[in-house]
Coordinates of N, CA, C and O in Angstrom, one line a residue:
M91 N 1.1 -1.1 -0.5 CA 0.0 0.1 0.1 C 1.0 1.3 -0.2 O 2.0 1.6 0.4
T92 N 0.7 2.4 -0.8 CA 1.2 3.4 -0.7 C 0.4 4.9 0.0 O -0.9 4.9 -0.6
L93 N 1.0 5.5 0.9 CA 0.0 6.4 1.3 C 0.9 7.5 1.1 O 2.3 7.6 1.3
I94 N 0.3 9.1 0.7 CA 1.3 10.1 0.6 C 0.6 11.1 1.2 O -0.9 11.4 1.3
L95 N 1.4 11.8 1.9 CA 0.7 12.7 2.4 C 1.7 14.1 2.1 O 2.9 14.1 1.9
E96 N 1.0 15.4 2.0 CA 1.5 16.7 0.9 C 1.2 17.8 2.3 O 0.2 17.8 2.7
N97 N 2.3 18.6 1.8 CA 2.0 20.2 2.6 C 2.3 19.8 4.1 O 1.5 20.2 5.1
V98 N 2.9 18.7 4.4 CA 3.1 18.5 6.0 C 4.1 19.4 6.6 O 5.4 19.6 5.9
K99 N 4.1 20.3 7.7 CA 4.9 20.7 8.6 C 6.1 20.0 8.8 O 6.2 19.2 9.0
D100 N 7.0 20.8 9.0 CA 8.7 20.5 9.2 C 8.3 19.6 10.6 O 9.3 18.5 10.9
E101 N 7.8 20.2 11.3 CA 7.4 19.7 12.9 C 7.4 18.1 12.6 O 7.7 17.5 13.9
F102 N 6.3 18.2 12.0 CA 5.7 16.7 12.3 C 6.6 15.5 10.9 O 6.8 14.4 11.4
V103 N 7.5 16.2 10.5 CA 8.4 15.1 9.8 C 9.3 13.9 10.5 O 9.0 12.9 10.5
P104 N 9.7 14.6 12.0 CA 10.3 13.1 12.6 C 9.3 12.1 13.3 O 9.7 11.2 13.2
T105 N 8.6 12.5 13.2 CA 7.4 11.5 14.2 C 6.9 10.9 12.9 O 6.6 9.2 13.3
I106 N 6.7 11.1 11.9 CA 6.4 10.5 10.6 C 7.5 9.4 10.2 O 7.2 8.1 10.1
K107 N 8.5 9.9 10.5 CA 9.9 9.2 10.2 C 9.9 7.7 11.0 O 10.3 6.7 11.0
A108 N 9.6 8.2 12.2 CA 9.9 7.4 13.6 C 8.7 6.1 13.3 O 8.5 4.9 13.5
L109 N 7.3 6.8 12.9 CA 6.7 5.9 12.6 C 6.7 5.1 11.4 O 6.5 3.8 11.8
S110 N 7.1 5.4 10.4 CA 7.4 4.6 9.5 C 8.5 3.5 9.6 O 8.3 2.0 9.4
K111 N 9.4 3.7 10.3 CA 10.5 2.9 11.1 C 10.2 1.9 11.8 O 10.3 0.7 11.6
A112 N 9.2 2.3 12.7 CA 8.7 1.1 13.8 C 7.5 -0.2 12.9 O 7.6 -0.9 13.1
I113 N 6.9 0.3 11.9 CA 6.2 -0.4 11.1 C 6.9 -1.2 9.8 O 6.5 -1.8 9.2
N114 N 8.2 -0.6 9.8 CA 9.0 -1.4 8.7 C 8.6 -0.9 7.2 O 8.1 -1.7 6.7
A115 N 8.6 0.6 7.3 CA 7.7 0.9 6.0 C 9.0 2.0 5.3 O 9.2 2.5 6.1
K116 N 9.1 2.1 4.2 CA 9.7 3.1 3.8 C 9.2 4.5 3.6 O 7.6 4.5 3.6
C117 N 10.0 5.6 4.1 CA 9.1 6.6 4.1 C 10.2 7.4 3.2 O 11.5 7.9 3.4
K118 N 9.7 8.4 2.4 CA 10.2 9.0 1.3 C 9.9 10.6 1.3 O 8.6 11.1 1.5
I119 N 10.7 11.6 1.8 CA 10.7 12.7 1.9 C 11.0 13.7 0.8 O 12.5 13.5 0.3
E120 N 10.4 14.5 0.2 CA 10.6 15.3 -1.0 C 10.0 16.8 -1.0 O 9.1 17.3 -0.6
K121 N 11.3 17.9 -0.7 CA 10.9 18.9 -0.6 C 11.0 19.7 -1.9 O 11.5 19.3 -2.7
P122 N 9.9 20.8 -2.1 CA 9.8 21.0 -3.5 C 11.1 22.0 -4.1 O 11.5 22.6 -3.0
K123 N 11.6 22.2 -5.1 CA 12.6 23.2 -5.8 C 12.1 24.2 -5.7 O 10.9 24.5 -5.6
A124 N 13.2 24.9 -5.2 CA 13.1 26.6 -5.3 C 12.7 27.2 -6.8 O 13.6 26.6 -7.8
T125 N 11.9 27.8 -6.8 CA 11.8 28.4 -8.1 C 12.9 29.2 -8.5 O 13.5 29.7 -7.7
K126 N 13.2 29.6 -9.7 CA 14.4 31.0 -10.1 C 13.9 32.2 -9.3 O 14.8 32.6 -8.7
L127 N 12.4 32.5 -9.7 CA 12.2 33.7 -8.4 C 13.0 33.6 -7.2 O 13.2 34.1 -6.2
E128 N 12.4 32.7 -6.6 CA 12.5 32.1 -5.1 C 14.5 32.1 -4.6 O 14.5 32.9 -3.9
K129 N 15.0 31.4 -5.8 CA 16.2 31.7 -5.7 C 16.8 33.0 -5.7 O 17.9 33.2 -5.0
E130 N 16.3 34.0 -6.8 CA 16.8 35.2 -6.7 C 16.5 36.0 -5.2 O 17.2 36.7 -5.1
L131 N 15.3 35.6 -4.8 CA 14.8 36.4 -3.6 C 15.8 36.5 -2.5 O 16.1 37.1 -1.6
L132 N 16.1 34.7 -1.8 CA 17.0 34.4 -1.3 C 18.1 34.7 -1.0 O 18.8 35.2 -0.3
L133 N 18.3 35.1 -2.5 CA 20.0 35.5 -2.6 C 20.3 37.1 -2.5 O 21.3 37.5 -2.0
Q134 N 19.3 37.9 -2.5 CA 19.0 39.6 -2.4 C 18.7 39.7 -1.1 O 19.1 40.6 -0.5
L135 N 18.3 38.6 -0.4 CA 18.2 38.9 1.0 C 19.0 38.3 1.8 O 19.7 39.1 2.9
Q136 N 19.9 37.6 1.4 CA 21.5 37.2 1.8 C 22.2 38.4 1.9 O 23.0 38.8 2.8
E137 N 22.0 39.2 0.7 CA 22.7 40.3 0.4 C 22.4 41.6 1.1 O 23.6 42.4 1.6
I138 N 21.4 41.7 1.5 CA 20.9 42.7 2.4 C 21.3 42.3 3.8 O 21.7 43.4 4.2
E139 N 21.5 40.9 4.6 CA 21.6 41.0 5.5 C 23.1 41.2 5.4 O 23.7 41.2 6.8
E140 N 24.0 40.7 4.7 CA 25.7 40.9 4.7 C 25.5 42.5 4.8 O 26.7 42.7 5.5
K141 N 25.2 43.4 4.2 CA 25.3 44.6 4.3 C 24.9 45.1 6.0 O 25.3 46.1 6.3
R142 N 23.9 44.5 5.9 CA 23.1 45.1 7.4 C 24.4 44.6 8.4 O 24.7 45.4 9.5
K143 N 24.7 43.5 8.7 CA 25.8 43.1 9.5 C 27.2 44.1 9.2 O 28.0 44.2 10.6
K144 N 27.3 44.1 7.8 CA 28.5 45.3 7.9 C 28.6 46.7 8.2 O 29.3 47.4 8.5
G145 N 27.1 47.0 8.5 CA 26.7 48.4 8.8 C 26.9 49.3 7.4 O 26.7 50.2 7.6
T146 N 26.8 48.8 6.4 CA 26.7 49.3 5.2 C 25.1 49.6 4.5 O 24.7 50.2 3.4
L147 N 24.5 49.0 4.9 CA 22.7 48.9 4.7 C 22.2 50.3 5.0 O 22.1 50.8 6.2
K148 N 21.5 51.1 4.1 CA 21.4 52.6 4.4 C 19.7 51.8 4.8 O 18.8 51.3 4.4
T149 N 19.6 52.8 6.0 CA 18.2 52.3 6.5 C 17.8 53.8 6.8 O 18.5 54.9 7.0
Y150 N 16.4 53.9 7.5 CA 15.7 55.0 7.6 C 14.6 55.0 8.7 O 14.4 54.0 9.3
T151 N 14.4 55.8 9.3 CA 13.9 56.0 10.6 C 12.2 56.4 10.4 O 11.3 55.8 11.3
S152 N 11.9 56.9 9.1 CA 10.5 57.2 9.0 C 10.8 57.2 7.0 O 11.4 57.4 6.8
A153 N 9.1 57.0 7.0 CA 8.6 57.2 5.5 C 9.3 58.5 4.6 O 9.4 58.9 3.6
K154 N 8.9 59.7 5.6 CA 9.4 60.8 5.1 C 10.8 61.2 4.9 O 11.1 61.8 3.5
E155 N 11.7 60.6 6.0 CA 13.1 60.5 5.4 C 13.7 60.1 4.1 O 14.0 60.4 3.5
M156 N 12.6 58.7 4.3 CA 13.3 57.8 2.9 C 12.9 58.6 1.8 O 13.5 58.6 0.7
H157 N 11.4 59.3 1.5 CA 11.1 60.2 0.4 C 11.8 61.5 0.2 O 12.5 61.5 -0.6
A158 N 12.6 61.9 1.1 CA 13.5 63.0 1.0 C 14.6 62.5 0.1 O 15.3 63.3 -0.6
D159 N 15.3 61.4 0.6 CA 16.1 61.0 0.4 C 16.2 60.6 -1.4 O 17.1 60.7 -2.2
I160 N 15.0 59.8 -1.6 CA 14.9 59.4 -2.8 C 14.8 60.4 -3.7 O 15.2 60.5 -5.1
F161 N 13.9 61.3 -3.7 CA 13.1 62.4 -4.4 C 14.3 63.7 -4.6 O 14.0 64.3 -5.5
N162 N 15.1 63.9 -3.5 CA 15.7 65.0 -3.6 C 17.3 64.5 -3.6 O 18.3 65.2 -3.7
G163 N 17.7 63.0 -3.9 CA 18.7 62.4 -4.2 C 20.0 63.2 -3.5 O 21.1 62.7 -3.6

């Protein structure tokens, strides 16, 4: 018999693995592959985090300050 579970939260994976081991069943776990857009976003997020850690990330305390910087250059 084949049983397929979809969209399972990561927190339940160890329990499902343990159950399959206890009943001598195979357990295959497939994580969806990231799309090109998701990979690009993750890369940009990583770059932003690196700039934040180095202290080179430009930040604003208000939208007004941000608009002044963007529109008045």
